[in-house]
PDB file of C-alpha atoms and ligand atoms in Angstrom:
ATOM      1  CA  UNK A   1       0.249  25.004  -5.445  1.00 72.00           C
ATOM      2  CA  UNK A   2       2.930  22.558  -6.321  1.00 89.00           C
ATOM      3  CA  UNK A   3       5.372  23.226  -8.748  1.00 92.00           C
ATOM      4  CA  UNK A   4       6.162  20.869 -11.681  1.00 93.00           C
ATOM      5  CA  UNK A   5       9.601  20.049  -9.630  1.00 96.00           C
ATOM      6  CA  UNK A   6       8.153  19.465  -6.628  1.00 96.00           C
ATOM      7  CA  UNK A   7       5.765  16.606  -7.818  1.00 97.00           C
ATOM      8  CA  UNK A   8       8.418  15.036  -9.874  1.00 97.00           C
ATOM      9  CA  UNK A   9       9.409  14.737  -7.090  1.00 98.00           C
ATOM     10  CA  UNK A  10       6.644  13.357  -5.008  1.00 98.00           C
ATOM     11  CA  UNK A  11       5.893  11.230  -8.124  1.00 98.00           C
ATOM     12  CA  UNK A  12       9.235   9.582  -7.726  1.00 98.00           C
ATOM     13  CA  UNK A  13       8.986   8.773  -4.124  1.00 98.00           C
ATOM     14  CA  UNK A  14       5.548   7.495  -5.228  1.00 98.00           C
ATOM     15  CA  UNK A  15       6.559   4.915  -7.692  1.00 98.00           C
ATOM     16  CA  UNK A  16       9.585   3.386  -5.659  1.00 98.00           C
ATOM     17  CA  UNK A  17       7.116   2.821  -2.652  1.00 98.00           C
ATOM     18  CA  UNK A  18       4.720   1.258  -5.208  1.00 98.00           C
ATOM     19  CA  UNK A  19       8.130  -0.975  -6.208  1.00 97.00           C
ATOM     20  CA  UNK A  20       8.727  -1.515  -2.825  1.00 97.00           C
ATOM     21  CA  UNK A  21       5.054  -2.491  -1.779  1.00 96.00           C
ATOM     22  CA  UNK A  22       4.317  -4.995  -5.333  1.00 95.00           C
ATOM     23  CA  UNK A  23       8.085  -6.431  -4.448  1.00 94.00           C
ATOM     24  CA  UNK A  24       6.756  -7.363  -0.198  1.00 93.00           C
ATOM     25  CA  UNK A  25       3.358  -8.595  -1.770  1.00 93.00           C
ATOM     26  CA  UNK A  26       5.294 -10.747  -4.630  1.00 90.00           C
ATOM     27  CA  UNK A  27       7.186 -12.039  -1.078  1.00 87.00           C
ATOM     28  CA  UNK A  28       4.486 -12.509   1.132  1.00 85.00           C
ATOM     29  CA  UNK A  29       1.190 -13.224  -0.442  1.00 73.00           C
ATOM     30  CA  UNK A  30       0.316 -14.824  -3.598  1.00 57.00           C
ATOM     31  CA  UNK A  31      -1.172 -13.227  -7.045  1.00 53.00           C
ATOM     32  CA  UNK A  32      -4.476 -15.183  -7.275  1.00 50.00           C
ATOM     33  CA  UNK A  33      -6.197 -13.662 -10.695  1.00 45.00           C
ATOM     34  CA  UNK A  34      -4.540 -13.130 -13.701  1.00 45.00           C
ATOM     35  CA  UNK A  35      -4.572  -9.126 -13.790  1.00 49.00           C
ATOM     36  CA  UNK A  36      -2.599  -9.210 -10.786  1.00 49.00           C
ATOM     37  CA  UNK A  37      -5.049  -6.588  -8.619  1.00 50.00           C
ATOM     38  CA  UNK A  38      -6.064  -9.268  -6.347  1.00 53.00           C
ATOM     39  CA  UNK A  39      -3.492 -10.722  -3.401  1.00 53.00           C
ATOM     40  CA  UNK A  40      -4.393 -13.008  -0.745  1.00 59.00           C
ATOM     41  CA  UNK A  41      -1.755 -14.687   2.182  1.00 60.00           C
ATOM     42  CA  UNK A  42       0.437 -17.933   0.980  1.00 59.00           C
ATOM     43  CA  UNK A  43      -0.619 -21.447   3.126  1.00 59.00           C
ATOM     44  CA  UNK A  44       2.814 -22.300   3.097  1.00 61.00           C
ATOM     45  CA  UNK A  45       2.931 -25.630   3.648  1.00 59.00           C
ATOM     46  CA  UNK A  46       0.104 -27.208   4.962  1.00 58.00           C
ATOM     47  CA  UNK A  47       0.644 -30.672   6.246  1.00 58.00           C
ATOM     48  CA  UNK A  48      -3.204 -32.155   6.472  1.00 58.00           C
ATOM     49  CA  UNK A  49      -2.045 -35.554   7.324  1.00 61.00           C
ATOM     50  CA  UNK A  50       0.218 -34.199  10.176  1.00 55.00           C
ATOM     51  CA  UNK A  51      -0.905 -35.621  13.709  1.00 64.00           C
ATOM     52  CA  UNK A  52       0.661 -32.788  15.211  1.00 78.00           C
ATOM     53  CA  UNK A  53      -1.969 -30.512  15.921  1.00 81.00           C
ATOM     54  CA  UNK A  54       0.401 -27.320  17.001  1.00 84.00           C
ATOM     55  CA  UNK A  55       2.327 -27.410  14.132  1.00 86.00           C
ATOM     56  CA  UNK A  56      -1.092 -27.227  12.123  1.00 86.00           C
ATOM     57  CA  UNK A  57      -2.465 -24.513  14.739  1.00 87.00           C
ATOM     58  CA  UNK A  58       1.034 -22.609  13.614  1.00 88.00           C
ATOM     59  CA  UNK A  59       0.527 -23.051  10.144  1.00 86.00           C
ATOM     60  CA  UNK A  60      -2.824 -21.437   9.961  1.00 86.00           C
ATOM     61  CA  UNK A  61      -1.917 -18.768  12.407  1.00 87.00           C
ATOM     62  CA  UNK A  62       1.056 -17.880   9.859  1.00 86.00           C
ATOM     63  CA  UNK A  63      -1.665 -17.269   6.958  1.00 84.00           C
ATOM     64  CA  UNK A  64      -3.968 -15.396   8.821  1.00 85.00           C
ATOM     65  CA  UNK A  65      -1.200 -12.991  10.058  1.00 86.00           C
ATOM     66  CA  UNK A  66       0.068 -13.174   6.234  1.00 88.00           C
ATOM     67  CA  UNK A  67      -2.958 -12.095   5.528  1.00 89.00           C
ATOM     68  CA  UNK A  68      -3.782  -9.415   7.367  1.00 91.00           C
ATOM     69  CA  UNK A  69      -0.489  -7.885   6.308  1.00 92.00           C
ATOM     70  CA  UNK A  70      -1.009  -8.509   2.447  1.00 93.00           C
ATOM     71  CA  UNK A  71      -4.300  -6.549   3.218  1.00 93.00           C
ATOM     72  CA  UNK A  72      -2.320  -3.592   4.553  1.00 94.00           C
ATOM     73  CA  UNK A  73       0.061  -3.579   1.704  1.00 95.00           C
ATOM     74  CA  UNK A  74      -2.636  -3.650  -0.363  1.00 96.00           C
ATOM     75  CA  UNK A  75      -4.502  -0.826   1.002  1.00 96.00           C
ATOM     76  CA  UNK A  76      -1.444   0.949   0.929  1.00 97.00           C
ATOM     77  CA  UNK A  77      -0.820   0.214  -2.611  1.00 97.00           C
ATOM     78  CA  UNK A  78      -4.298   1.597  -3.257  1.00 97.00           C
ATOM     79  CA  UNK A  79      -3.602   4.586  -2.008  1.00 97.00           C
ATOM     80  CA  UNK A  80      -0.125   4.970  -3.705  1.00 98.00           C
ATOM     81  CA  UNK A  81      -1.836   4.350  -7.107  1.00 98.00           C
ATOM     82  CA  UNK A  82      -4.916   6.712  -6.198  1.00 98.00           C
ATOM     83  CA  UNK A  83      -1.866   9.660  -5.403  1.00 98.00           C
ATOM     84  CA  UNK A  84      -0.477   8.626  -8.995  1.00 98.00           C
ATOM     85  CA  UNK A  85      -3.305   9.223 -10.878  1.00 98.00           C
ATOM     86  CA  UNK A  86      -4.078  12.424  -9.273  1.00 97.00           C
ATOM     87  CA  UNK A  87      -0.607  13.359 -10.527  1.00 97.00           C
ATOM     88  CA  UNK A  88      -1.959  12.512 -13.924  1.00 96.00           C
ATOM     89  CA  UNK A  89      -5.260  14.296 -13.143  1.00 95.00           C
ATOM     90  CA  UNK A  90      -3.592  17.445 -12.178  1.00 95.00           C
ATOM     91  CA  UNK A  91      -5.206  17.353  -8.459  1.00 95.00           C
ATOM     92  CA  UNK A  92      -2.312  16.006  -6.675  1.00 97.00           C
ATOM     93  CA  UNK A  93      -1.958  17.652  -3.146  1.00 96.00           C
ATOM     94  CA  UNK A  94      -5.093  19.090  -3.247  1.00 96.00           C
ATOM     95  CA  UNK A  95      -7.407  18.451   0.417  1.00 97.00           C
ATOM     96  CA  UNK A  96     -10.118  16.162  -1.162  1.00 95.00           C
ATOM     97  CA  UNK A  97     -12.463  17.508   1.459  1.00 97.00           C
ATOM     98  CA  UNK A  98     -12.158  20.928   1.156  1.00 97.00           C
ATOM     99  CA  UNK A  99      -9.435  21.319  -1.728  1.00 96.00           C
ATOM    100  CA  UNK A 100      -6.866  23.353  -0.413  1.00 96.00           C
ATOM    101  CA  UNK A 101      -2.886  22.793  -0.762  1.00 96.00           C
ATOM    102  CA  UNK A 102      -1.556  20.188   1.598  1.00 96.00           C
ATOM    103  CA  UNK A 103       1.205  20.608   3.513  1.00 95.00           C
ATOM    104  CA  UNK A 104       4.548  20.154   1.662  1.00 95.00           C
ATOM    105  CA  UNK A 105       5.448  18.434   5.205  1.00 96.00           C
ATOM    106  CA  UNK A 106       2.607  16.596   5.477  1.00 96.00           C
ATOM    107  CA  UNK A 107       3.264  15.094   1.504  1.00 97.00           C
ATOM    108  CA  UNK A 108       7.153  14.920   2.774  1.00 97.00           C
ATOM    109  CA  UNK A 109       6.135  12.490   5.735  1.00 96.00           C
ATOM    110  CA  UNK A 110       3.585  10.724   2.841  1.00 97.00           C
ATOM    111  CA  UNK A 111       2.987  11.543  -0.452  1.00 98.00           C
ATOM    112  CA  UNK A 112       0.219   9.558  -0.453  1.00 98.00           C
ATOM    113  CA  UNK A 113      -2.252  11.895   1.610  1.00 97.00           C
ATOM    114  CA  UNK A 114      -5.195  13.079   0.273  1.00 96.00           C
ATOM    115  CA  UNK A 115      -6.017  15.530   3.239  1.00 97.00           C
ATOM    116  CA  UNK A 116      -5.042  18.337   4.686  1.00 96.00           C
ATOM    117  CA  UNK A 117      -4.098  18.241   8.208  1.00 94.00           C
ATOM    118  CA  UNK A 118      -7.480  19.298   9.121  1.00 95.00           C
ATOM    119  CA  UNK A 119      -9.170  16.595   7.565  1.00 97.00           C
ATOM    120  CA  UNK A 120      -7.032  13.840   8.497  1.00 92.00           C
ATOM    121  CA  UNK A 121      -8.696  10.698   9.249  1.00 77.00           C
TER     122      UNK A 121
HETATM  123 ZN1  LIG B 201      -8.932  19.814   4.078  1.00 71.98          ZN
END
């Protein structure tokens, strides 16, 4: 089992990639309800009246790419918060398939797994 120290620690780490993942999606995507949970990709500046059809092409290439990486930060995020509120639960770094310790390594490399090695997806 973890000691009290150890997920401090782990709970620190924790937070500041939470920080660091709500600061990229403030950057890239856009808050679209007013709790905040959901994020989609900005348009940037779509020019509908433009004749030039790359630059329009470009433009909704950007948002889809946006897009797909505001979903990965989000996932991540998910997973961040989900490692959080085991903390609280008193479960964090516990295998959630067959509930043994996880690797201090393993939580090193990310403290947000929720499997052993084993049981990696
Ligand atoms: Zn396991």
């Amino acid at each position: 089992m973890l000691d009290s120290t150890k997920i401090e620690h782990f709970k620190q780490k924790l937070l500041q990639e939470k920080e660091r993942l709500e600061l990229e999606l403030t950057d890239i995507g856009a808050i679209n309800s007013a709790d905040g949970v959901d994020w989609s990709g900005t348009p940037g500046e779509l020019e509908v009246s433009s004749e030039d059809r790359n630059e329009l092409a470009d433009k909704i290439e950007e948002q889809q790419t946006n897009e797909a990486i505001v979903s990965e930060l989000e996932t991540r995020k998910l997973a961040v918060e989900e490692a959080l509120k085991r903390i609280e639960d008193g479960t964090y770094g516990l295998c959630k398939v067959c509930g043994k310790p996880i690797d201090e390594e393993r939580l090193e490399a990310n403290p947000a797994a929720d499997t052993c090695i084993e049981h990696a997806e």
